CSV table of C-alpha atoms and ligand atoms in Angstrom, one decimal:
chain,number,residue,atom,x,y,z
I,1,MET,CA,0.1,-15.1,-32.8
I,2,THR,CA,3.6,-16.4,-32.7
I,3,SER,CA,4.6,-19.0,-30.2
I,4,ARG,CA,6.6,-16.4,-28.3
I,5,GLU,CA,3.6,-14.2,-28.1
I,6,LYS,CA,1.4,-17.1,-27.0
I,7,LYS,CA,3.9,-17.9,-24.2
I,8,LEU,CA,4.0,-14.3,-23.1
I,9,ASN,CA,0.2,-14.1,-23.1
I,10,LYS,CA,-0.1,-17.3,-21.0
I,11,LYS,CA,2.3,-15.7,-18.5
I,12,ALA,CA,0.1,-12.6,-18.5
I,13,ASP,CA,-2.9,-14.6,-17.5
I,14,LYS,CA,-1.1,-16.2,-14.7
I,15,TRP,CA,-1.6,-13.3,-12.3
I,16,GLN,CA,-5.3,-13.4,-12.8
I,17,THR,CA,-5.4,-17.1,-12.1
I,18,GLU,CA,-3.3,-16.6,-9.0
I,19,LEU,CA,-5.6,-13.8,-7.8
I,20,ALA,CA,-8.7,-15.9,-8.4
I,21,GLN,CA,-7.1,-18.6,-6.2
I,22,SER,CA,-6.8,-16.2,-3.3
I,23,ILE,CA,-8.2,-17.3,0.1
I,24,THR,CA,-11.3,-15.3,1.0
I,25,SER,CA,-12.9,-17.3,3.8
I,26,VAL,CA,-12.1,-19.0,7.0
I,27,HIS,CA,-13.1,-22.3,5.5
I,28,GLU,CA,-10.4,-22.0,2.8
I,29,LEU,CA,-7.9,-20.7,5.3
I,30,GLU,CA,-8.3,-23.6,7.7
I,31,LYS,CA,-7.3,-26.0,4.9
I,32,LYS,CA,-4.0,-24.1,4.6
I,33,ILE,CA,-3.0,-23.3,8.2
I,34,CYS,CA,-3.6,-24.5,11.7
I,35,LEU,CA,-6.4,-22.6,13.4
I,36,SER,CA,-8.0,-23.2,16.8
I,37,GLU,CA,-11.8,-23.3,17.2
I,38,THR,CA,-11.7,-19.9,18.9
I,39,GLU,CA,-9.5,-18.4,16.1
I,40,LYS,CA,-12.0,-19.7,13.5
I,41,THR,CA,-15.0,-18.2,15.2
I,42,ASN,CA,-13.1,-14.9,15.6
I,43,ILE,CA,-12.0,-14.7,12.0
I,44,GLU,CA,-15.5,-15.5,10.8
I,45,LEU,CA,-16.8,-12.6,13.0
I,46,ILE,CA,-14.2,-10.1,11.7
I,47,THR,CA,-14.5,-11.0,8.1
I,48,LYS,CA,-18.2,-9.9,8.2
I,49,ILE,CA,-16.8,-6.4,8.7
I,50,PHE,CA,-13.3,-6.4,7.2
I,51,LYS,CA,-12.8,-8.7,4.3
I,52,ILE,CA,-10.0,-11.3,4.2
I,53,ARG,CA,-8.0,-12.0,1.0
I,54,ILE,CA,-4.6,-13.7,0.8
I,55,THR,CA,-3.0,-14.6,-2.5
I,56,PRO,CA,-1.4,-18.1,-2.6
I,57,PHE,CA,1.9,-16.3,-3.1
I,58,TYR,CA,1.7,-14.2,0.0
I,59,LEU,CA,0.5,-17.3,1.9
I,60,SER,CA,3.6,-19.1,0.7
I,61,LEU,CA,5.8,-16.5,2.5
I,62,MET,CA,4.1,-17.4,5.8
I,63,ASP,CA,5.6,-19.5,8.5
I,64,LYS,CA,2.3,-21.4,9.1
I,65,ASN,CA,3.3,-22.9,12.5
I,66,ASN,CA,4.4,-19.6,14.0
I,67,PRO,CA,1.6,-17.3,15.3
I,68,ASP,CA,4.2,-14.5,15.5
I,69,CYS,CA,5.1,-14.7,11.8
I,70,PRO,CA,5.2,-11.2,10.5
I,71,ILE,CA,3.5,-12.2,7.3
I,72,ARG,CA,0.8,-14.0,9.2
I,73,LYS,CA,0.1,-11.1,11.5
I,74,GLN,CA,-0.4,-8.8,8.5
I,75,ALA,CA,-2.8,-11.1,6.7
I,76,ILE,CA,-4.8,-13.1,9.3
I,77,PRO,CA,-7.4,-11.2,11.3
I,78,SER,CA,-7.3,-11.0,15.1
I,79,LEU,CA,-10.2,-10.1,17.4
I,80,GLU,CA,-8.5,-6.8,18.3
I,81,GLU,CA,-9.7,-5.4,15.0
I,82,LEU,CA,-13.1,-4.9,16.7
I,83,ASP,CA,-11.6,-3.0,19.5
I,84,PHE,CA,-12.1,0.6,18.3
I,85,LYS,CA,-10.4,3.3,20.3
I,86,MET,CA,-11.7,6.7,21.1
I,87,GLU,CA,-9.1,8.6,19.2
I,88,GLU,CA,-9.5,6.4,16.1
I,89,LEU,CA,-11.3,7.9,13.1
I,90,GLU,CA,-13.4,6.8,10.1
I,91,ASP,CA,-11.3,8.8,7.7
I,92,PRO,CA,-8.0,9.7,9.4
I,93,LEU,CA,-6.4,11.1,6.3
I,94,GLY,CA,-9.3,13.3,5.3
I,95,ASP,CA,-9.5,11.6,1.9
I,96,ASP,CA,-13.2,12.3,1.6
I,97,ARG,CA,-13.0,15.8,2.9
I,98,TYR,CA,-10.6,16.8,0.2
I,99,SER,CA,-12.4,14.9,-2.6
I,100,PRO,CA,-14.0,17.3,-5.2
I,101,VAL,CA,-15.0,14.5,-7.5
I,102,PRO,CA,-15.4,10.7,-6.7
I,103,ARG,CA,-12.2,8.7,-6.5
I,104,LEU,CA,-9.9,11.8,-6.4
I,105,THR,CA,-8.3,13.6,-3.4
I,106,HIS,CA,-6.8,17.0,-3.8
I,107,ARG,CA,-5.2,18.0,-0.6
I,108,TYR,CA,-1.8,19.4,-1.7
I,109,PRO,CA,-2.1,22.0,-4.4
I,110,ASP,CA,0.3,20.4,-6.9
I,111,ARG,CA,-0.6,16.7,-6.4
I,112,VAL,CA,-3.8,14.6,-6.6
I,113,LEU,CA,-4.5,11.0,-5.5
I,114,ILE,CA,-6.8,8.9,-7.6
I,115,PHE,CA,-8.4,5.7,-6.6
I,116,PRO,CA,-9.2,3.7,-9.7
I,117,THR,CA,-10.0,0.7,-7.6
I,118,TYR,CA,-10.5,-0.1,-3.9
I,119,GLU,CA,-9.5,-3.7,-4.3
I,120,CYS,CA,-6.2,-5.3,-3.1
I,121,ALA,CA,-4.7,-8.7,-3.8
I,122,THR,CA,-4.2,-9.3,-0.1
I,123,TYR,CA,-5.9,-7.2,2.5
I,124,CYS,CA,-3.6,-5.9,5.1
I,125,ARG,CA,-5.0,-6.1,8.6
I,126,HIS,CA,-3.5,-2.7,9.3
I,127,CYS,CA,-5.0,-1.1,6.3
I,128,PHE,CA,-5.4,2.7,6.8
I,129,ARG,CA,-8.2,2.9,4.2
I,130,ARG,CA,-10.1,0.0,5.6
I,131,ARG,CA,-13.3,2.1,5.8
I,132,ILE,CA,-13.5,1.5,2.0
I,133,VAL,CA,-10.7,-0.8,0.8
I,134,GLY,CA,-12.0,-4.3,0.7
I,135,ARG,CA,-15.6,-3.1,1.1
I,136,ASN,CA,-16.3,-1.3,-2.2
I,137,ASP,CA,-15.5,-3.7,-5.0
I,138,GLN,CA,-16.6,-1.4,-7.7
I,139,GLU,CA,-14.0,-0.4,-10.2
I,140,MET,CA,-14.0,3.1,-11.6
I,141,THR,CA,-16.7,3.6,-14.3
I,142,LYS,CA,-16.1,5.3,-17.6
I,143,GLU,CA,-18.1,8.3,-16.3
I,144,GLU,CA,-16.0,8.5,-13.2
I,145,MET,CA,-12.8,8.4,-15.3
I,146,LYS,CA,-14.1,11.2,-17.4
I,147,CYS,CA,-14.9,13.4,-14.3
I,148,ILE,CA,-11.4,12.7,-12.9
I,149,LEU,CA,-9.7,13.7,-16.1
I,150,THR,CA,-11.8,16.8,-16.5
I,151,TYR,CA,-11.0,17.9,-13.0
I,152,ILE,CA,-7.2,17.4,-13.6
I,153,GLN,CA,-7.5,19.1,-16.9
I,154,ASN,CA,-9.2,22.1,-15.3
I,155,HIS,CA,-6.6,22.5,-12.6
I,156,ASN,CA,-3.3,23.4,-14.1
I,157,GLU,CA,-1.6,23.7,-10.7
I,158,ILE,CA,-1.7,19.9,-10.6
I,159,ASN,CA,1.7,18.6,-11.9
I,160,GLU,CA,1.7,15.1,-10.3
I,161,VAL,CA,-0.9,12.4,-10.4
I,162,ILE,CA,-0.7,9.5,-8.0
I,163,LEU,CA,-2.6,6.3,-8.6
I,164,THR,CA,-3.4,4.6,-5.3
I,165,GLY,CA,-6.2,2.7,-3.9
I,166,GLY,CA,-6.7,-0.2,-3.4
I,167,ASP,CA,-4.1,-1.4,-5.8
I,168,PRO,CA,-4.0,0.4,-9.2
I,169,LEU,CA,-2.0,-2.5,-10.7
I,170,LEU,CA,-5.0,-4.7,-10.3
I,171,LEU,CA,-6.6,-2.8,-13.2
I,172,LYS,CA,-6.7,-4.8,-16.4
I,173,ASP,CA,-4.0,-3.8,-18.8
I,174,GLU,CA,-6.3,-2.0,-21.2
I,175,VAL,CA,-7.9,0.1,-18.4
I,176,LEU,CA,-4.6,1.0,-16.9
I,177,LYS,CA,-3.2,1.9,-20.3
I,178,GLU,CA,-6.1,4.1,-21.1
I,179,LEU,CA,-6.0,5.9,-17.8
I,180,LEU,CA,-2.2,6.5,-17.8
I,181,LEU,CA,-2.1,7.7,-21.4
I,182,LYS,CA,-5.1,10.0,-20.9
I,183,ILE,CA,-3.4,11.5,-17.8
I,184,ARG,CA,-0.1,11.8,-19.7
I,185,SER,CA,-1.8,13.7,-22.5
I,186,ILE,CA,-2.7,16.5,-20.0
I,187,HIS,CA,0.0,19.0,-20.6
I,188,HIS,CA,0.5,20.4,-17.1
I,189,VAL,CA,0.8,16.9,-15.6
I,190,ARG,CA,4.6,16.3,-15.5
I,191,ILE,CA,4.9,13.3,-13.1
I,192,LEU,CA,3.0,10.1,-12.7
I,193,ARG,CA,3.2,7.8,-9.6
I,194,ILE,CA,1.8,4.4,-8.8
I,195,HIS,CA,1.4,3.1,-5.2
I,196,THR,CA,1.2,-0.6,-5.1
I,197,ARG,CA,1.8,-3.7,-3.0
I,198,LEU,CA,1.7,-6.3,-5.8
I,199,PHE,CA,5.4,-6.7,-5.9
I,200,VAL,CA,5.0,-8.3,-2.4
I,201,THR,CA,1.7,-10.0,-2.7
I,202,LEU,CA,1.3,-10.8,-6.5
I,203,PRO,CA,4.6,-10.4,-8.2
I,204,HIS,CA,3.3,-12.3,-11.3
I,205,ARG,CA,1.5,-9.1,-12.1
I,206,ILE,CA,4.7,-7.5,-13.3
I,207,THR,CA,4.4,-8.9,-16.8
I,208,HIS,CA,6.2,-8.0,-20.0
I,209,GLU,CA,3.0,-6.3,-21.2
I,210,LEU,CA,2.7,-4.2,-18.0
I,211,LYS,CA,6.3,-3.0,-18.4
I,212,SER,CA,5.6,-1.8,-21.9
I,213,ILE,CA,2.5,0.1,-20.7
I,214,LEU,CA,4.4,1.7,-17.8
I,215,LYS,CA,7.3,2.6,-20.1
I,216,LYS,CA,4.9,4.7,-22.2
I,217,ALA,CA,3.8,6.7,-19.2
I,218,LYS,CA,7.3,7.9,-18.1
I,219,PRO,CA,8.3,9.9,-16.2
I,220,LEU,CA,6.7,7.5,-13.8
I,221,TYR,CA,7.7,6.5,-10.2
I,222,ILE,CA,6.6,3.4,-8.5
I,223,VAL,CA,6.3,3.2,-4.7
I,224,ILE,CA,5.9,-0.2,-3.2
I,225,HIS,CA,4.3,-0.9,0.2
I,226,VAL,CA,6.6,-3.3,2.0
I,227,ASN,CA,6.9,-3.9,5.7
I,228,HIS,CA,9.2,-6.8,6.4
I,229,PHE,CA,12.4,-8.3,5.1
I,230,ASN,CA,10.5,-11.6,4.5
I,231,GLU,CA,8.4,-9.8,1.9
I,232,ILE,CA,11.5,-9.3,-0.2
I,233,SER,CA,11.2,-12.6,-2.1
I,234,ALA,CA,13.2,-13.7,-5.1
I,235,GLN,CA,10.1,-12.9,-7.2
I,236,PHE,CA,9.9,-9.4,-5.7
I,237,ARG,CA,13.6,-8.8,-6.7
I,238,ARG,CA,12.9,-10.1,-10.2
I,239,ALA,CA,9.9,-7.9,-10.6
I,240,VAL,CA,11.8,-4.9,-9.4
I,241,ARG,CA,14.7,-5.6,-11.8
I,242,GLY,CA,12.3,-5.7,-14.7
I,243,ILE,CA,10.8,-2.4,-13.9
I,244,ALA,CA,14.2,-0.8,-13.1
I,245,GLU,CA,15.4,-2.0,-16.5
I,246,ALA,CA,12.5,-0.1,-18.1
I,247,GLY,CA,14.0,3.1,-16.6
I,248,ILE,CA,11.4,3.5,-13.9
I,249,PRO,CA,12.6,4.5,-10.4
I,250,ILE,CA,11.3,2.5,-7.5
I,251,LEU,CA,10.8,3.6,-3.9
I,252,SER,CA,9.2,2.0,-0.9
I,253,GLN,CA,6.9,3.0,1.9
I,254,SER,CA,6.6,1.0,5.1
I,255,VAL,CA,4.3,1.2,8.0
I,256,LEU,CA,5.8,0.9,11.5
I,257,LEU,CA,3.9,-2.0,13.0
I,258,LYS,CA,4.1,-3.2,16.6
I,259,GLY,CA,5.4,-6.8,16.9
I,260,ILE,CA,6.2,-6.9,13.1
I,261,ASN,CA,9.0,-4.4,12.4
I,262,ASP,CA,9.2,-2.1,15.4
I,263,ASP,CA,12.8,-3.0,16.4
I,264,VAL,CA,16.2,-1.9,15.0
I,265,GLN,CA,17.1,-5.3,13.7
I,266,SER,CA,13.9,-5.7,11.7
I,267,LEU,CA,14.2,-2.2,10.2
I,268,ARG,CA,17.9,-2.6,9.4
I,269,LYS,CA,17.2,-5.9,7.5
I,270,LEU,CA,14.2,-4.4,5.7
I,271,PHE,CA,15.8,-1.2,4.6
I,272,SER,CA,19.2,-2.7,3.6
I,273,GLY,CA,17.3,-5.5,1.9
I,274,LEU,CA,15.4,-2.9,-0.1
I,275,ILE,CA,18.5,-0.9,-1.0
I,276,GLU,CA,20.2,-4.2,-2.2
I,277,ALA,CA,17.1,-4.9,-4.4
I,278,SER,CA,17.5,-1.4,-5.9
I,279,VAL,CA,14.5,0.1,-4.0
I,280,LYS,CA,15.0,3.4,-2.2
I,281,PRO,CA,13.2,3.5,1.2
I,282,TYR,CA,11.1,6.7,0.9
I,283,TYR,CA,8.7,6.8,3.9
I,284,LEU,CA,8.2,5.0,7.1
I,285,HIS,CA,4.7,5.8,8.3
I,286,TYR,CA,3.4,6.0,11.8
I,287,CYS,CA,0.4,3.7,12.0
I,288,ASP,CA,-2.5,5.9,11.2
I,289,LEU,CA,-5.5,6.4,13.4
I,290,ALA,CA,-7.8,4.2,11.4
I,291,ARG,CA,-10.4,2.2,13.3
I,292,GLY,CA,-9.5,-1.2,14.7
I,293,ILE,CA,-5.8,-1.2,14.2
I,294,SER,CA,-4.6,0.0,17.6
I,295,HIS,CA,-2.9,-3.3,18.2
I,296,PHE,CA,-0.4,-2.4,15.5
I,297,ARG,CA,0.3,1.1,16.7
I,298,THR,CA,3.4,2.1,18.5
I,299,PRO,CA,4.0,5.3,20.4
I,300,ILE,CA,4.8,8.1,18.0
I,301,GLN,CA,8.4,8.5,19.2
I,302,LYS,CA,9.2,4.9,18.5
I,303,GLY,CA,9.8,5.6,14.8
I,304,SER,CA,12.1,8.5,15.3
I,305,GLU,CA,14.0,6.6,18.0
I,306,LEU,CA,14.5,3.6,15.7
I,307,LEU,CA,15.7,5.7,12.8
I,308,LYS,CA,18.1,7.5,15.2
I,309,GLN,CA,19.6,4.2,16.2
I,310,LEU,CA,19.9,3.1,12.5
I,311,ARG,CA,21.6,6.3,11.5
I,312,GLY,CA,25.3,5.8,11.6
I,313,SER,CA,25.1,2.0,11.5
I,314,VAL,CA,23.7,1.6,8.0
I,315,SER,CA,24.2,3.5,4.7
I,316,GLY,CA,22.3,6.8,4.6
I,317,LEU,CA,20.6,5.4,1.5
I,318,CYS,CA,18.7,3.0,3.8
I,319,ILE,CA,17.0,5.7,5.9
I,320,PRO,CA,13.5,6.9,5.0
I,321,TYR,CA,11.6,9.9,6.3
I,322,TYR,CA,9.4,9.1,9.3
I,323,MET,CA,6.0,10.5,8.5
I,324,VAL,CA,3.1,11.2,10.8
I,325,GLU,CA,-0.3,12.0,9.4
I,326,SER,CA,-1.9,14.9,11.1
I,327,VAL,CA,-5.4,14.3,12.2
I,328,GLY,CA,-8.2,15.7,10.0
I,329,GLY,CA,-6.3,15.5,6.8
I,330,HIS,CA,-3.9,18.4,7.2
I,331,GLY,CA,-1.1,16.5,5.6
I,332,LYS,CA,1.9,14.4,6.4
I,333,VAL,CA,4.5,15.8,8.8
I,334,PRO,CA,8.1,14.4,8.8
I,335,VAL,CA,9.2,13.7,12.4
I,336,LEU,CA,12.9,14.1,12.8
I,337,TYR,CA,14.7,12.6,15.8
I,338,ASN,CA,17.0,15.5,16.5
I,339,CYS,CA,14.3,18.1,16.8
I,340,PHE,CA,11.5,15.9,18.0
I,341,LYS,CA,8.6,17.8,19.3
I,342,VAL,CA,5.0,16.7,18.9
I,343,ASN,CA,2.5,19.6,18.4
I,344,PRO,CA,-0.5,18.3,20.3
I,345,GLN,CA,-2.7,20.3,18.0
I,346,LEU,CA,-1.4,18.4,15.1
I,347,CYS,CA,-0.9,14.9,16.4
I,348,TRP,CA,-3.3,14.6,19.3
I,349,GLY,CA,-4.6,11.3,20.5
I,350,THR,CA,-1.4,9.4,19.8
I,351,HIS,CA,0.2,10.0,23.2
I,352,ARG,CA,-2.7,8.3,24.8
I,353,VAL,CA,-2.2,5.1,23.0
Y,1,PLP,C1,0.6,11.2,0.9
Y,1,PLP,C2,-0.2,12.0,0.0
Y,1,PLP,C3,0.3,12.5,-1.2
Y,1,PLP,C4,1.8,12.3,-1.6
Y,1,PLP,O1,2.6,12.9,-0.7
Y,1,PLP,P1,4.2,12.9,-1.0
Y,1,PLP,O2,4.8,13.5,0.2
Y,1,PLP,O3,4.4,13.7,-2.3
Y,1,PLP,O4,4.6,11.5,-1.2
Y,1,PLP,C5,-0.5,13.3,-2.0
Y,1,PLP,N1,-1.8,13.6,-1.6
Y,1,PLP,C6,-2.3,13.1,-0.5
Y,1,PLP,C7,-3.7,13.4,-0.2
Y,1,PLP,C8,-1.5,12.3,0.4
Y,1,PLP,O5,-2.1,11.7,1.5
Y,2,SF4,S1,-2.1,-2.5,0.2
Y,2,SF4,FE1,-2.6,-0.5,1.1
Y,2,SF4,S2,-4.7,-0.1,0.4
Y,2,SF4,FE2,-4.3,-2.3,0.1
Y,2,SF4,S3,-5.0,-3.3,2.0
Y,2,SF4,FE3,-2.8,-2.9,2.3
Y,2,SF4,S4,-2.7,-0.9,3.3
Y,2,SF4,FE4,-4.8,-1.1,2.4
């Protein structure tokens, strides 16, 4: 190994060290931020049901003395997570209903989602897949990978494969490489896509080696989950730059979250910040009807109203589509502000929130 290679390798390991140093219990957390006795008891209670994990990097973005910090609210549990609402569902997106083989969802004819892992570097308190993310730690087995590939191979209507999860970039380089290249070798698959949050929570993951793996899988799109301007760190920008230089387009998806980004000023900063970082805002999602996240949910109309206010005062590049997931896994519906009408059949439940 040359010394340059050694140096690169060392850097490559850094993300795993960082991940291993993540906070996963209230005892570790109380050493880092101020918590009252009640908070500690509550967090302990919740983490028995929904795991906690925060990378040191994501923690460093947090204003530790401010309970309203948008980063803190996304990563530190609150008791409201145990307050399940009537309209909330175990599987609001119908991931399981449309799953012909384990770890694959085929809901739209031309696209499939695959879930190579259900692990994330930091668990979002608003996670829409919380029924499984952070609960099932098992990575995809060789057998499961084989079944997924056979399914895709046998369905030539599939032209796009989306790696999601969990965070697919938590896979080890060799596994990710094998998976991407095997999918790439299926003739009718034209486009690959990766949904990730690591640019925000673990930007060290975007290594030289990773870039070269992703380059081989082109045409490939990356969609980053990012919800607040404070998540666009210098490290985020650097990671994006590296990927963009590899000729891989980068988009973002955000979730509209009460008290975090549900005002014009926050969204303007977020979306223009993303555009400046060369990331195109793709979707703004209405907070899904997953269990225990009603404290993050806004009324449906809020999203379209906010985008209406943004339109005209920022570049059109900054404006994503506002998407509402129809209950029962019938798909995403774009909600437009100038022809806004909720079909109660499609989006029931939400007007009661
Ligand atoms: C969101 C989603 C997709 C991707 O949808 P796009 O509109 O193409 O981004 C694909 N499959 C399922 C099941 C989804 O939920
Ligand atoms: S990154 Fe996505 S899958 Fe992971 S915890 Fe957050 S919302 Fe859930």
